[in-house]
PDB file of C-alpha atoms in Angstrom:
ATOM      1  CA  UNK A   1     -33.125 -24.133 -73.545  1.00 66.00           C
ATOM      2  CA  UNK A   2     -32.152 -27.964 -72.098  1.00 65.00           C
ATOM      3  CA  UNK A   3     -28.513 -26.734 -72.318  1.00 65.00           C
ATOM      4  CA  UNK A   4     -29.640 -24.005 -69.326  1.00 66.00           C
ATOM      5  CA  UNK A   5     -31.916 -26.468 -67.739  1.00 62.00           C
ATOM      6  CA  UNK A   6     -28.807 -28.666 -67.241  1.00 62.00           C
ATOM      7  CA  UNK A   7     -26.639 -25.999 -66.613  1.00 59.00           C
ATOM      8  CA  UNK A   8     -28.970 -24.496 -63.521  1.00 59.00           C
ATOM      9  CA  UNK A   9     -29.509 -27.998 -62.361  1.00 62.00           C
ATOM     10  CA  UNK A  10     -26.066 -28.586 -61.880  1.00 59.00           C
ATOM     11  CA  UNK A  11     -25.190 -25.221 -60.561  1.00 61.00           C
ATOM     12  CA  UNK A  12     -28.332 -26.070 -57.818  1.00 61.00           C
ATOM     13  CA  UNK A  13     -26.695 -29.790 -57.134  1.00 75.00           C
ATOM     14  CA  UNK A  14     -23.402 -28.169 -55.943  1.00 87.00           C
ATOM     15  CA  UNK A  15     -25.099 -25.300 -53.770  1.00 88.00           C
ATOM     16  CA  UNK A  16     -26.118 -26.133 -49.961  1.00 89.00           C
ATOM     17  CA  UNK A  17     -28.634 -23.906 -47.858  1.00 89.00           C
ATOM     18  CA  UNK A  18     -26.363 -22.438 -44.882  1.00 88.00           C
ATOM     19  CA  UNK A  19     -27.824 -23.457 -41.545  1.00 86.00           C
ATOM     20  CA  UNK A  20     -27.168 -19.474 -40.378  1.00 85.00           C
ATOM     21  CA  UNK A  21     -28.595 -17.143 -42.676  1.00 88.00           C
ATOM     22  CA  UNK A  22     -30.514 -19.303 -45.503  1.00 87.00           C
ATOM     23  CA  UNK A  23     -28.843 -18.583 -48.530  1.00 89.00           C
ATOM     24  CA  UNK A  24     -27.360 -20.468 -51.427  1.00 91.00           C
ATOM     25  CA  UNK A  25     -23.366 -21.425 -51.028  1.00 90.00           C
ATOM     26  CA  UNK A  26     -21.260 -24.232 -52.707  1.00 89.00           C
ATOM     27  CA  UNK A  27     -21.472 -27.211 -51.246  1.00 85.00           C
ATOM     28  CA  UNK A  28     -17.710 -27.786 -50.387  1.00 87.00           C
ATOM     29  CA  UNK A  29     -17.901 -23.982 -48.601  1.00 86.00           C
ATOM     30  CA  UNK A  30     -16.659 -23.942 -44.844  1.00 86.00           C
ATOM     31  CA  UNK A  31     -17.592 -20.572 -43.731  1.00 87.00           C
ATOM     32  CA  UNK A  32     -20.376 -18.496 -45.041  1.00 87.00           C
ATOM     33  CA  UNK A  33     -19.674 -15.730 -47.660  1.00 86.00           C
ATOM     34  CA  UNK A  34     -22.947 -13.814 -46.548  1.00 87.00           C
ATOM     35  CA  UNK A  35     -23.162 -14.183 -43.133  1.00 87.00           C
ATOM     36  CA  UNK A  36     -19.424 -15.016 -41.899  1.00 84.00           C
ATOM     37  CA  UNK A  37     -20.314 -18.028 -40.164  1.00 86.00           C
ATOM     38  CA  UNK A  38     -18.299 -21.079 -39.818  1.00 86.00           C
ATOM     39  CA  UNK A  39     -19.454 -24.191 -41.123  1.00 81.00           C
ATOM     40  CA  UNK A  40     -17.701 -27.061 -39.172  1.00 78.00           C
ATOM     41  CA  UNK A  41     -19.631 -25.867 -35.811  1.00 66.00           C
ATOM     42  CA  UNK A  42     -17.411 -23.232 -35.056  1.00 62.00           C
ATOM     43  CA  UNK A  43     -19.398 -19.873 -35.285  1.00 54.00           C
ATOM     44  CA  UNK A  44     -17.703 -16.489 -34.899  1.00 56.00           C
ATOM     45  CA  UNK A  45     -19.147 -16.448 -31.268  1.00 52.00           C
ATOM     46  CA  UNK A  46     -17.283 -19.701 -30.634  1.00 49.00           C
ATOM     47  CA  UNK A  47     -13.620 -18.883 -32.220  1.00 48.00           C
ATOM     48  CA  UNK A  48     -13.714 -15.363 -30.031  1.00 50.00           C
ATOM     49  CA  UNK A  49     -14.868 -17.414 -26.705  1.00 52.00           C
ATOM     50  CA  UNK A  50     -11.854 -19.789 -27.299  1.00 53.00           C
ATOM     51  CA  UNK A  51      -9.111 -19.119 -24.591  1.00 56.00           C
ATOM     52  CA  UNK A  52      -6.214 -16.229 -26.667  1.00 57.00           C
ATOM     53  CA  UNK A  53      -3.792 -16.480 -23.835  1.00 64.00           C
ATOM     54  CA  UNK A  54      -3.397 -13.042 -23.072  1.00 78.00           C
ATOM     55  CA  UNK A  55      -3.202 -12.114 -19.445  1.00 85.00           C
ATOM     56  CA  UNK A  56      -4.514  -9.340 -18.013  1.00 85.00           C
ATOM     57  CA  UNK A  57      -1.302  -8.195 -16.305  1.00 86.00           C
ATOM     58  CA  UNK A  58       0.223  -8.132 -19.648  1.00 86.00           C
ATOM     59  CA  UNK A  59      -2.037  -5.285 -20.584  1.00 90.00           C
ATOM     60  CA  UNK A  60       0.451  -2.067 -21.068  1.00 89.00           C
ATOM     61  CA  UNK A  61      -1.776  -0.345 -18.873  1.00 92.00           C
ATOM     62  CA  UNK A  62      -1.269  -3.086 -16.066  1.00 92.00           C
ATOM     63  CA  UNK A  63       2.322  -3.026 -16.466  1.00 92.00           C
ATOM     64  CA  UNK A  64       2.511   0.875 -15.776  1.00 92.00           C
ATOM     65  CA  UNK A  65       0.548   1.217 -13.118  1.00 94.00           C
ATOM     66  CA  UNK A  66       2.317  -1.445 -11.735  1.00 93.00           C
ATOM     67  CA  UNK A  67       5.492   0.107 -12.685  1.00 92.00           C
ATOM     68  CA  UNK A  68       4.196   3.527 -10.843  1.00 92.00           C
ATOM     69  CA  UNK A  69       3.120   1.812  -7.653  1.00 93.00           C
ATOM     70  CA  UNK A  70       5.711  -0.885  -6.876  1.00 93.00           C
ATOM     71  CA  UNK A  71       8.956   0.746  -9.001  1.00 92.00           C
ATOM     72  CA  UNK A  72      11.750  -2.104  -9.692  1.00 94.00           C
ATOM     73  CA  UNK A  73       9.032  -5.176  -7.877  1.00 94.00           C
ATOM     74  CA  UNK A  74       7.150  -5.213 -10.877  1.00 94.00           C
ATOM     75  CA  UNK A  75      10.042  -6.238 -13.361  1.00 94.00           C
ATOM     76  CA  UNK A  76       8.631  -9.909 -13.527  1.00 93.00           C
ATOM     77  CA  UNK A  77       5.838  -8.361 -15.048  1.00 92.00           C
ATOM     78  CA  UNK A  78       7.936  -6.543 -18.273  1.00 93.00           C
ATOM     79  CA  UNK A  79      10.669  -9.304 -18.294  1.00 92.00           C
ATOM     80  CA  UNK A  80       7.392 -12.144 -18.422  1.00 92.00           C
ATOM     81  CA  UNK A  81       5.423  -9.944 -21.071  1.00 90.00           C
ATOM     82  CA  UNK A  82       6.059 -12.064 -24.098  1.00 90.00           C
ATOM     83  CA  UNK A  83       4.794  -8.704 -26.134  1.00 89.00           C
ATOM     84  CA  UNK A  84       7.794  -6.389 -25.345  1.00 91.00           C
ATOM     85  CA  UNK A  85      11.084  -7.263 -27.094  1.00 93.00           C
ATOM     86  CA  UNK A  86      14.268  -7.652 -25.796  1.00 94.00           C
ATOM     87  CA  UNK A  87      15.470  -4.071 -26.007  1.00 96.00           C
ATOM     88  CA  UNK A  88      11.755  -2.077 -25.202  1.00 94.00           C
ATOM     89  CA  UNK A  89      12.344  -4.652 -21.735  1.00 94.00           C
ATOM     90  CA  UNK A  90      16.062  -3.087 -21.289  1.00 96.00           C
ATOM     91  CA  UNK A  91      15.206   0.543 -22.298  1.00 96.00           C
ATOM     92  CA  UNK A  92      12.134   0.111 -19.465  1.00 95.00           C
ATOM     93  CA  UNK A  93      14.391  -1.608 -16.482  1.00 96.00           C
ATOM     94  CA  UNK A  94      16.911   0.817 -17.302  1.00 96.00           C
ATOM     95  CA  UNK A  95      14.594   3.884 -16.814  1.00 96.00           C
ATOM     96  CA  UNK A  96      12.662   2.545 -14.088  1.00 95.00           C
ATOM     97  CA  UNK A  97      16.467   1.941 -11.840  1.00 96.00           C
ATOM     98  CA  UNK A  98      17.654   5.389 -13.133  1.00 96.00           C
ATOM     99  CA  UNK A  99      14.400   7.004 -11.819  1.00 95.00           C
ATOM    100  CA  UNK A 100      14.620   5.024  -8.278  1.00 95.00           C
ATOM    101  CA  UNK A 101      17.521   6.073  -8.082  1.00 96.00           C
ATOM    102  CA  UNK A 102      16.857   9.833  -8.144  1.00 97.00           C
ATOM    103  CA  UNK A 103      13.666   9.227  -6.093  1.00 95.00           C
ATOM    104  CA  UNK A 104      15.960   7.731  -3.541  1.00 96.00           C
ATOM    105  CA  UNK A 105      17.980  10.918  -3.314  1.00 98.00           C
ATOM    106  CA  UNK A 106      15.477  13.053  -3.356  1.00 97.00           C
ATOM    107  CA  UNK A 107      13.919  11.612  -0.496  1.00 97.00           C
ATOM    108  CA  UNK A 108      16.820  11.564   1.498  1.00 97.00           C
ATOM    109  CA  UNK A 109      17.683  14.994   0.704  1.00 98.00           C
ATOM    110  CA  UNK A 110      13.818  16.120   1.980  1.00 97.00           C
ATOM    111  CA  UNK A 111      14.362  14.043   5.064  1.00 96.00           C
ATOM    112  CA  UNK A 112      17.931  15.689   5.742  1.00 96.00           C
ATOM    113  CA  UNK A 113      16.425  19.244   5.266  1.00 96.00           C
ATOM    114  CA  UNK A 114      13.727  18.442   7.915  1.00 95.00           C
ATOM    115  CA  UNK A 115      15.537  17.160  10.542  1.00 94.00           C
ATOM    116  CA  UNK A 116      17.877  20.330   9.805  1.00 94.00           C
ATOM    117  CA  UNK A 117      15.130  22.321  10.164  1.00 94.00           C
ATOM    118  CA  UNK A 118      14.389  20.692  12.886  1.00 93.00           C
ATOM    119  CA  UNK A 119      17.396  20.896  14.835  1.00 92.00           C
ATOM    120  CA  UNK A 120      16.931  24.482  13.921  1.00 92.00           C
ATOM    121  CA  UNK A 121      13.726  25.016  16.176  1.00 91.00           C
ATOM    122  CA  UNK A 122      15.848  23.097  18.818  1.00 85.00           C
ATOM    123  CA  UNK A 123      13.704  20.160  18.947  1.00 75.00           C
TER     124      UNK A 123
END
């Protein structure tokens, strides 16, 4: 019976009381196994408000719509992303030129057809 007394006694001398939730940890713990929270001050709250570095106009969705709107202006924004590797950056400029390119013509070819048309009506 002493033998458990001792034995619970020193179990209870290495536990701590977290500050967070109230329950019984080890004394050398530094985040909470019941309730997740950190014990050197840092709570979860406080690691996820911490800066991560990612930019909004490295968002995939930012970089397409700017892609859609501005064509080959936005290739600071895929060449900058430090997300995209070396060859998804290649495989999108190359697209991107090849499809300006073809917009180009087909533009010119609309324009060409009206002013045929145009000339046509005799104006």
């Amino acid at each position: 019976m002493q033998e458990q007394n001792r034995a619970a006694s020193n179990q209870a001398s290495n536990m701590k009381k977290c500050p967070f939730c109230a329950e019984q940890i080890q004394a050398e713990a530094i985040k909470c196994r019941y309730c997740g929270e950190f014990l050197n001050g840092f709570g979860r709250a406080d690691v996820r408000s911490k800066p991560t570095g990612k930019k909004w106009y490295h968002a995939t969705p930012a970089v397409v719509v700017a892609l859609l709107c501005l064509g080959p202006l936005a290739f600071p924004l895929v060449w900058m992303n430090p997300r995209y590797k070396p060859l998804t950056k290649v495989v999108i400029t190359a697209i991107v030129i090849v499809a300006t390119i073809i917009f180009m013509y087909i533009i010119v070819w609309f324009y060409q057809r009206m002013f045929q048309r145009l000339d046509a009506l005799g104006m």
